[in-house]
PDB file of C-alpha atoms in Angstrom:
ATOM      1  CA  UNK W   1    -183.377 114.796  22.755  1.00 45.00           C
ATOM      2  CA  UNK W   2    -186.035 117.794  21.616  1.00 50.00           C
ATOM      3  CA  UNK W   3    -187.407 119.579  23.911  1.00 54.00           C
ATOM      4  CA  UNK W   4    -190.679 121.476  22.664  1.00 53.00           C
ATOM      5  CA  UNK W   5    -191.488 125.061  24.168  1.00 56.00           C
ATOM      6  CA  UNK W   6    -195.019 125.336  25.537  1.00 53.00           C
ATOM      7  CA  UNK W   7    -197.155 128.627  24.772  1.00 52.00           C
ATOM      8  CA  UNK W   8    -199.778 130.508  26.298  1.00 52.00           C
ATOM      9  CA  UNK W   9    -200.833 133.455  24.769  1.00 60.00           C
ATOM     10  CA  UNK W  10    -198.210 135.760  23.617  1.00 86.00           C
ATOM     11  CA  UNK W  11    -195.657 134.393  26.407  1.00 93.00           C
ATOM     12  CA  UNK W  12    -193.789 131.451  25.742  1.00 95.00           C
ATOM     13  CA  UNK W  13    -192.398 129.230  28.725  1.00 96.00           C
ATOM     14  CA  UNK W  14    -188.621 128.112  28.364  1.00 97.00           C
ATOM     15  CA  UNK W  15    -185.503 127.451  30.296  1.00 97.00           C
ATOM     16  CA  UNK W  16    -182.975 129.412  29.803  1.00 98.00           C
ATOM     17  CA  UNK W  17    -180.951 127.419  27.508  1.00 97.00           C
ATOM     18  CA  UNK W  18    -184.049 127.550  25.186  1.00 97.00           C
ATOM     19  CA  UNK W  19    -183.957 131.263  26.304  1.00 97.00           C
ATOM     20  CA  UNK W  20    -180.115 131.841  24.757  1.00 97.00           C
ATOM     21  CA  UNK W  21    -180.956 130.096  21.526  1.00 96.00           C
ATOM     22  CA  UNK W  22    -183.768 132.440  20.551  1.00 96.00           C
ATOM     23  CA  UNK W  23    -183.406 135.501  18.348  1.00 95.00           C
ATOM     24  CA  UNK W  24    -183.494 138.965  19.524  1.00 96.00           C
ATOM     25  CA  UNK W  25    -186.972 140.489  19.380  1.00 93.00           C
ATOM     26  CA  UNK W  26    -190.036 141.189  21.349  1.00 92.00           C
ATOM     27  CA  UNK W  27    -191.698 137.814  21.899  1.00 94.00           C
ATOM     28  CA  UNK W  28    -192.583 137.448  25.335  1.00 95.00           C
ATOM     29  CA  UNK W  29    -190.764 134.374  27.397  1.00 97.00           C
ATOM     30  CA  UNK W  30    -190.964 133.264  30.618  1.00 96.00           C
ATOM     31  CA  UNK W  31    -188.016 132.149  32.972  1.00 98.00           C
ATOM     32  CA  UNK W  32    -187.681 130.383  36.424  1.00 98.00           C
ATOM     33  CA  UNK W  33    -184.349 130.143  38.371  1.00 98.00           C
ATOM     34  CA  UNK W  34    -182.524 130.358  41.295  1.00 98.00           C
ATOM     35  CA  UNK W  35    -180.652 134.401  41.352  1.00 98.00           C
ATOM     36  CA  UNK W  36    -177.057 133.821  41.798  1.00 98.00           C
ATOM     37  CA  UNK W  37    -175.974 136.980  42.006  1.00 97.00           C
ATOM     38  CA  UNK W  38    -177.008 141.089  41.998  1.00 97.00           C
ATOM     39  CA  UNK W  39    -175.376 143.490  39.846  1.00 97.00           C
ATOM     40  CA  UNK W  40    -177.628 146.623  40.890  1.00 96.00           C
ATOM     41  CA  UNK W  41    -179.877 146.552  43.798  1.00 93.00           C
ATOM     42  CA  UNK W  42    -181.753 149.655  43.166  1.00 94.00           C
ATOM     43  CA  UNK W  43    -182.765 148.168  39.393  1.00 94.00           C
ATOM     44  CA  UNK W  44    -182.705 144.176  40.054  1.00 95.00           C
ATOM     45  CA  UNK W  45    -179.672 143.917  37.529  1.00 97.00           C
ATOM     46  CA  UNK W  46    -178.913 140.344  37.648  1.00 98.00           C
ATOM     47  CA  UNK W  47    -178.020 136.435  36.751  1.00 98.00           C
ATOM     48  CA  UNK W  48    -180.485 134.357  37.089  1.00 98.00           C
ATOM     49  CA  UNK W  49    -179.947 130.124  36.942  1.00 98.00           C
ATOM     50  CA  UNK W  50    -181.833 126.866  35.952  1.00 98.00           C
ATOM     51  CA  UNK W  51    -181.124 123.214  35.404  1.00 97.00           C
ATOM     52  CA  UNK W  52    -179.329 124.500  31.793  1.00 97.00           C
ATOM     53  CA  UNK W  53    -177.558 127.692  31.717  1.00 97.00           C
ATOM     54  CA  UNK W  54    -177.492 130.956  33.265  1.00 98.00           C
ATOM     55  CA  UNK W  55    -178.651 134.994  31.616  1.00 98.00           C
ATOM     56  CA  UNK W  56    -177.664 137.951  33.095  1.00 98.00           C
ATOM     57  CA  UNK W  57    -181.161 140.117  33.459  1.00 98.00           C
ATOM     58  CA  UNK W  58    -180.960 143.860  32.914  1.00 97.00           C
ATOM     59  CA  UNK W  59    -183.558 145.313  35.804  1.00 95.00           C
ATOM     60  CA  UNK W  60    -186.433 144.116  36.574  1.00 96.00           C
ATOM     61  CA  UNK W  61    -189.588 146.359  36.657  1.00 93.00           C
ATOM     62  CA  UNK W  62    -190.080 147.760  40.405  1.00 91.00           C
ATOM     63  CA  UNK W  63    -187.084 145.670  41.831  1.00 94.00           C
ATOM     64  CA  UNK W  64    -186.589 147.629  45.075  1.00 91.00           C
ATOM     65  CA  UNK W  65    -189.851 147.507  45.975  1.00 92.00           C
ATOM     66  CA  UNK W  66    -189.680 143.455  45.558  1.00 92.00           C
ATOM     67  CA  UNK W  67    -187.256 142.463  48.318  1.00 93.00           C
ATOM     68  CA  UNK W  68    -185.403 139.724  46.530  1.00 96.00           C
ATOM     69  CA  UNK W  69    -182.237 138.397  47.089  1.00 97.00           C
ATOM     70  CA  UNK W  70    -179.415 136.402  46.112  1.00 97.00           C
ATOM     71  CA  UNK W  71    -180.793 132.657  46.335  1.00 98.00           C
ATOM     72  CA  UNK W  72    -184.295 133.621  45.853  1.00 98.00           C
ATOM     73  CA  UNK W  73    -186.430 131.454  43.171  1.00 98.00           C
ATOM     74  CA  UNK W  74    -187.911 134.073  41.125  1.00 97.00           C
ATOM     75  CA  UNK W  75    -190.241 133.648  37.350  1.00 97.00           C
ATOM     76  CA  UNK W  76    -189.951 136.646  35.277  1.00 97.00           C
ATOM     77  CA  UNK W  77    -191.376 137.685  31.634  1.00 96.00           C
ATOM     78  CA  UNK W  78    -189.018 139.659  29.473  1.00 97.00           C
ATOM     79  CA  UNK W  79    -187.853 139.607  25.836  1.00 96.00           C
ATOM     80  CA  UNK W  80    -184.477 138.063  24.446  1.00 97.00           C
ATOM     81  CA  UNK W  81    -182.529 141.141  24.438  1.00 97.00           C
ATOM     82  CA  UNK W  82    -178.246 141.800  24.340  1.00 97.00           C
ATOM     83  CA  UNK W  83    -175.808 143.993  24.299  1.00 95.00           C
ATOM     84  CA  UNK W  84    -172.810 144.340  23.138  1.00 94.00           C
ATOM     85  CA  UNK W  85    -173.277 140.803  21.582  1.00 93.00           C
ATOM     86  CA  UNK W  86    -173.747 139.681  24.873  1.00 96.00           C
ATOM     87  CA  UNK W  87    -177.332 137.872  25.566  1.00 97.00           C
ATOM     88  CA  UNK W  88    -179.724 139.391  28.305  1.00 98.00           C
ATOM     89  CA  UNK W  89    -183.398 139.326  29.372  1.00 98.00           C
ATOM     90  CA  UNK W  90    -184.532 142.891  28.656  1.00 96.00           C
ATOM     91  CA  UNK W  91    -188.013 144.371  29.661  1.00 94.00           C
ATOM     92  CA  UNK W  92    -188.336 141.947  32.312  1.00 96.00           C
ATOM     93  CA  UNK W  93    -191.015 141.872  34.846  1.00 96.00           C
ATOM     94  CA  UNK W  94    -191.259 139.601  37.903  1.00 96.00           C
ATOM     95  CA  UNK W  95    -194.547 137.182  37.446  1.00 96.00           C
ATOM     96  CA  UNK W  96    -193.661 135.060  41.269  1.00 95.00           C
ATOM     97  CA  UNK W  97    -191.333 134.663  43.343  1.00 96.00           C
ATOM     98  CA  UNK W  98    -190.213 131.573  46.877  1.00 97.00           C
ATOM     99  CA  UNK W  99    -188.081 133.330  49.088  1.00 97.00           C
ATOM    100  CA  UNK W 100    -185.484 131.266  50.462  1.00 98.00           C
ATOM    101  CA  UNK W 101    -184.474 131.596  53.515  1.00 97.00           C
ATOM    102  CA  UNK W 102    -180.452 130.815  54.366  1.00 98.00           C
ATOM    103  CA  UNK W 103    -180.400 128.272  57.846  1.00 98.00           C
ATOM    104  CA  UNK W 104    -177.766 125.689  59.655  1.00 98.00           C
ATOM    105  CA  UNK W 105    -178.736 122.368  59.206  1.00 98.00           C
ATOM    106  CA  UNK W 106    -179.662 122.645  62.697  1.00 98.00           C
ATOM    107  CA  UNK W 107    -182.324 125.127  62.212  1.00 98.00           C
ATOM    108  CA  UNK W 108    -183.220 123.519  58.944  1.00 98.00           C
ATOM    109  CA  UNK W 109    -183.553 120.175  61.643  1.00 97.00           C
ATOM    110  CA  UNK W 110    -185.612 122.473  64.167  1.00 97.00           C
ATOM    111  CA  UNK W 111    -188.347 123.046  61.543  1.00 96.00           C
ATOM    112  CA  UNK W 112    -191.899 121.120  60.118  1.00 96.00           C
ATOM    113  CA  UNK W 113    -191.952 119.929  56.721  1.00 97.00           C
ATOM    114  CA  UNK W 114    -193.162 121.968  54.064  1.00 97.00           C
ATOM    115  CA  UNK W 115    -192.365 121.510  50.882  1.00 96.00           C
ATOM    116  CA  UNK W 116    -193.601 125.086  49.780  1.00 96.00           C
ATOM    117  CA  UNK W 117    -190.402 126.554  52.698  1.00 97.00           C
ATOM    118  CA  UNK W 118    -187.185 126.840  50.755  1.00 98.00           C
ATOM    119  CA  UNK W 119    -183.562 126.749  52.409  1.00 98.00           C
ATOM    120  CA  UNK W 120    -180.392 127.905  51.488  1.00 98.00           C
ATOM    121  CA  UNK W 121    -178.081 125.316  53.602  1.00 98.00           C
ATOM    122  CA  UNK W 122    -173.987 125.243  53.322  1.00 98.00           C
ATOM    123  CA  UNK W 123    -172.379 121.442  54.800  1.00 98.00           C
ATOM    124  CA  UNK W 124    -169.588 119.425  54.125  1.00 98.00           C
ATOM    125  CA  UNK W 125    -170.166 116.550  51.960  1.00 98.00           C
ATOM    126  CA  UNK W 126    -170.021 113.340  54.947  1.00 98.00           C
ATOM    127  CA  UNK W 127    -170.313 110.502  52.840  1.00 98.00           C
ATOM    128  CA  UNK W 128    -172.223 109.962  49.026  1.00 97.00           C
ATOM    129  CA  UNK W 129    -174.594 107.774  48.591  1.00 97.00           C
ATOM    130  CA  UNK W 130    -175.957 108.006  44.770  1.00 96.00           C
ATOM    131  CA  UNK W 131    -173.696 109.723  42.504  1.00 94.00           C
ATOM    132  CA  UNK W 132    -176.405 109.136  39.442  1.00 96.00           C
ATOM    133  CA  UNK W 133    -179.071 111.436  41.610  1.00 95.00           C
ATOM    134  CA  UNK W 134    -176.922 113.259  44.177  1.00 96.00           C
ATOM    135  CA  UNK W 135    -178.130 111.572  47.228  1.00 97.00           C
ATOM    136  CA  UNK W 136    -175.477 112.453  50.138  1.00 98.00           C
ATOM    137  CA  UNK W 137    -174.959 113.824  53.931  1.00 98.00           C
ATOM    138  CA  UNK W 138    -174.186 116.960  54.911  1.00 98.00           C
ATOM    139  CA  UNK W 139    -172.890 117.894  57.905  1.00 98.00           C
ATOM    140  CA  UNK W 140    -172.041 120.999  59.934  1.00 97.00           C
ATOM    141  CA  UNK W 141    -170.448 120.052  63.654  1.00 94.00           C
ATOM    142  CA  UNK W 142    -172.157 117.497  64.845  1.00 96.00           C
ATOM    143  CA  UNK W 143    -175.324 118.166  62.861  1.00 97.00           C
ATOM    144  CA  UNK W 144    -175.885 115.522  60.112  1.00 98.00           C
ATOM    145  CA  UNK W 145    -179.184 115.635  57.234  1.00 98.00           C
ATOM    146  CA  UNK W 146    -179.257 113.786  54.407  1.00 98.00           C
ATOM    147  CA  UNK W 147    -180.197 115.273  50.927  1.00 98.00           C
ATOM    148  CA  UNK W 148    -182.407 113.261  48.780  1.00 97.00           C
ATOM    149  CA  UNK W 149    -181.243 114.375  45.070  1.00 96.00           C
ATOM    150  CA  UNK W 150    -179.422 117.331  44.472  1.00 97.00           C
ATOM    151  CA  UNK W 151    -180.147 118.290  40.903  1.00 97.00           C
ATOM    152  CA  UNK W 152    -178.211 120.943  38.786  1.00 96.00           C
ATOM    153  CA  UNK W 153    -180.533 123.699  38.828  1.00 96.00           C
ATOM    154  CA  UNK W 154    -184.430 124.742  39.527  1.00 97.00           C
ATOM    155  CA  UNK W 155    -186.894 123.126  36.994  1.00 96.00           C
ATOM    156  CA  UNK W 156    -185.130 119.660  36.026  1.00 96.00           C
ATOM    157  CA  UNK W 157    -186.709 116.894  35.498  1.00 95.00           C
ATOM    158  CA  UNK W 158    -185.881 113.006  33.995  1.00 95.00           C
ATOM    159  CA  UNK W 159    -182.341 112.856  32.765  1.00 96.00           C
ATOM    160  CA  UNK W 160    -181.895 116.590  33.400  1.00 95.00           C
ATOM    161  CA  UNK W 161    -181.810 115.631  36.849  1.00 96.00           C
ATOM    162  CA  UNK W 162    -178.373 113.357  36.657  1.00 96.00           C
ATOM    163  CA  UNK W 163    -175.019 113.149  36.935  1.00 96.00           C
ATOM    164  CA  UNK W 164    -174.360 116.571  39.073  1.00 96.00           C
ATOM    165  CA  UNK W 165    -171.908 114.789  41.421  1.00 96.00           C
ATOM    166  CA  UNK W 166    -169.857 114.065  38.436  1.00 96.00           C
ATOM    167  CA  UNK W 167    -170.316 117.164  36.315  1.00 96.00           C
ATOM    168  CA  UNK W 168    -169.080 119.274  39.237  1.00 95.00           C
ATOM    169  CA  UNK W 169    -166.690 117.310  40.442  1.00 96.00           C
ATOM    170  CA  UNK W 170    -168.145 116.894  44.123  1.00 97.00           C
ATOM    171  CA  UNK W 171    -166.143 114.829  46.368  1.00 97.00           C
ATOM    172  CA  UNK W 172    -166.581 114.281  50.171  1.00 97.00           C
ATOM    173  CA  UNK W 173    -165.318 116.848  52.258  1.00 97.00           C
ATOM    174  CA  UNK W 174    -166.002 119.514  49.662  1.00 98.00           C
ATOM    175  CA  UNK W 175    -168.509 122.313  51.105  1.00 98.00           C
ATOM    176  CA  UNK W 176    -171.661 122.149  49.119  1.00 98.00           C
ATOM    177  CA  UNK W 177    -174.468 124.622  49.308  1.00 98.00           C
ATOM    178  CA  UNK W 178    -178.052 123.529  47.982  1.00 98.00           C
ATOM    179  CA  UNK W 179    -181.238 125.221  48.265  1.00 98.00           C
ATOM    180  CA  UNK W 180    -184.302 123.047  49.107  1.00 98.00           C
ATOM    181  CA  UNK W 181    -187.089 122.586  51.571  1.00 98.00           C
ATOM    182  CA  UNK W 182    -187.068 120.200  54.490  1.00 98.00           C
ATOM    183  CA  UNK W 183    -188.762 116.883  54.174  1.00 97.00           C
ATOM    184  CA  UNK W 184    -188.340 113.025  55.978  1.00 96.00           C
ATOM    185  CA  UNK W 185    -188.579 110.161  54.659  1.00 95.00           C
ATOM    186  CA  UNK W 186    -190.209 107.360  57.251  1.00 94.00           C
ATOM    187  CA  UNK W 187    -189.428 109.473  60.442  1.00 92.00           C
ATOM    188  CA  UNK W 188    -185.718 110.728  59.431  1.00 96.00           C
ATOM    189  CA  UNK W 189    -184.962 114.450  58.021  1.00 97.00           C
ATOM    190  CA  UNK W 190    -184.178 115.293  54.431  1.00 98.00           C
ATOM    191  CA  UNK W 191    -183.392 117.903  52.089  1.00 98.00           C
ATOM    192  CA  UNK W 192    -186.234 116.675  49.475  1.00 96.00           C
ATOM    193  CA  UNK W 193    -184.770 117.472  45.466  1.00 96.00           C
ATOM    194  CA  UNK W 194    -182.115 119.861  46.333  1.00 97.00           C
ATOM    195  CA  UNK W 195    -181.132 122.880  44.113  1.00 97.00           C
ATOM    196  CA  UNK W 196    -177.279 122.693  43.785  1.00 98.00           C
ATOM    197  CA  UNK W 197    -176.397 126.747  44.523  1.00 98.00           C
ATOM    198  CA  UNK W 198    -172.368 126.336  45.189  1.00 97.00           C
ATOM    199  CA  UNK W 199    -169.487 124.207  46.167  1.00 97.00           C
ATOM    200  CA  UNK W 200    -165.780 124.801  47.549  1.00 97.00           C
ATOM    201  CA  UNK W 201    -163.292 122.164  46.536  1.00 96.00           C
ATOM    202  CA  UNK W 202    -161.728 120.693  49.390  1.00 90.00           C
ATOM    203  CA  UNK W 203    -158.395 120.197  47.545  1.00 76.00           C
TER     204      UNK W 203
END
């Protein structure tokens, strides 16, 4: 399959994959992702994650001043930059960002709906229910919610969307951590189109 990069202006939108493929320079792109981890706090050295692949970002313009954090969802502008033939996003600046807030599944059961109020939530995998879309309970104790699709990164869509369960190897009793905001589904609680963040094998 093709997948065509749309521009606006000068900046052109793609995910990171597209992102990794490009050719050093100073056209513009913009990325979306999940931040999986911080190299420098003081100058927002980073990795940042979609659906396809992950970049390490080097500083992002006024970081400290931004109050991001690992697990936030951020879109930046910056140019396809590396060093020392390694790929980076240089010159970036930070164009949005959904804070996400880490919860139990208890508090994430204690809350409204709002599909704009993004959780980071850690469970055991209780049972699996649709291994093509990643529909499966987590629990923690006695507290139980059920995640409606957990997808391999932020930003996939159609067949993008597939297969995680398999790809990653997830198996019940493995502890998975997905980022997502809470949602039901005729009266019961969900974890609408989860962001897979983590897992640890159960062995």
């Amino acid at each position: 399959s093709q997948t065509a990069l749309s521009q606006t202006g000068t900046i052109i939108d793609a995910s990171i994959e597209e992102f990794l493929a490009a050719a050093v320079g100073d056209t513009q792109y913009r990325l979306k992702g999940v931040i999986t981890r911080i190299t420098n706090t003081t100058y927002g050295n980073l990795y940042l994650r979609d659906f396809s692949d992950e970049v390490y970002v080097y500083g992002i313009q006024e970081f400290s001043t931004k109050g991001l954090k690992v697990g936030d969802i951020i879109t930046i502008v910056g140019k396809r930059a590396e060093y020392n033939d390694n790929p980076q996003v240089g010159s970036a600046v930070l164009e949005s960002f959904i804070p996400v807030t880490p919860a139990t599944i208890a508090e994430v059961l204690a809350k409204p709906d709002d599909p704009t109020t993004y959780f980071m939530v850690t469970g055991e995998i209780a049972s699996i229910v649709n291994d093509t879309y990643g529909n499966l309970n987590l629990k923690d104790g006695d507290d139980q919610i059920y995640v409606y699709g957990c997808y391999p990164g932020y930003g996939a869509t159609g067949d993008a969307r597939k297969y995680l369960i398999a790809d990653k190897g997830l198996k019940v009793g493995d502890q998975l951590t997905v980022i997502a905001p809470k949602g039901s589904y005729q009266g019961s609680p969900q974890l609408s189109n989860s962001i897979y963040f983590s897992h640890v094998s159960s062995k």
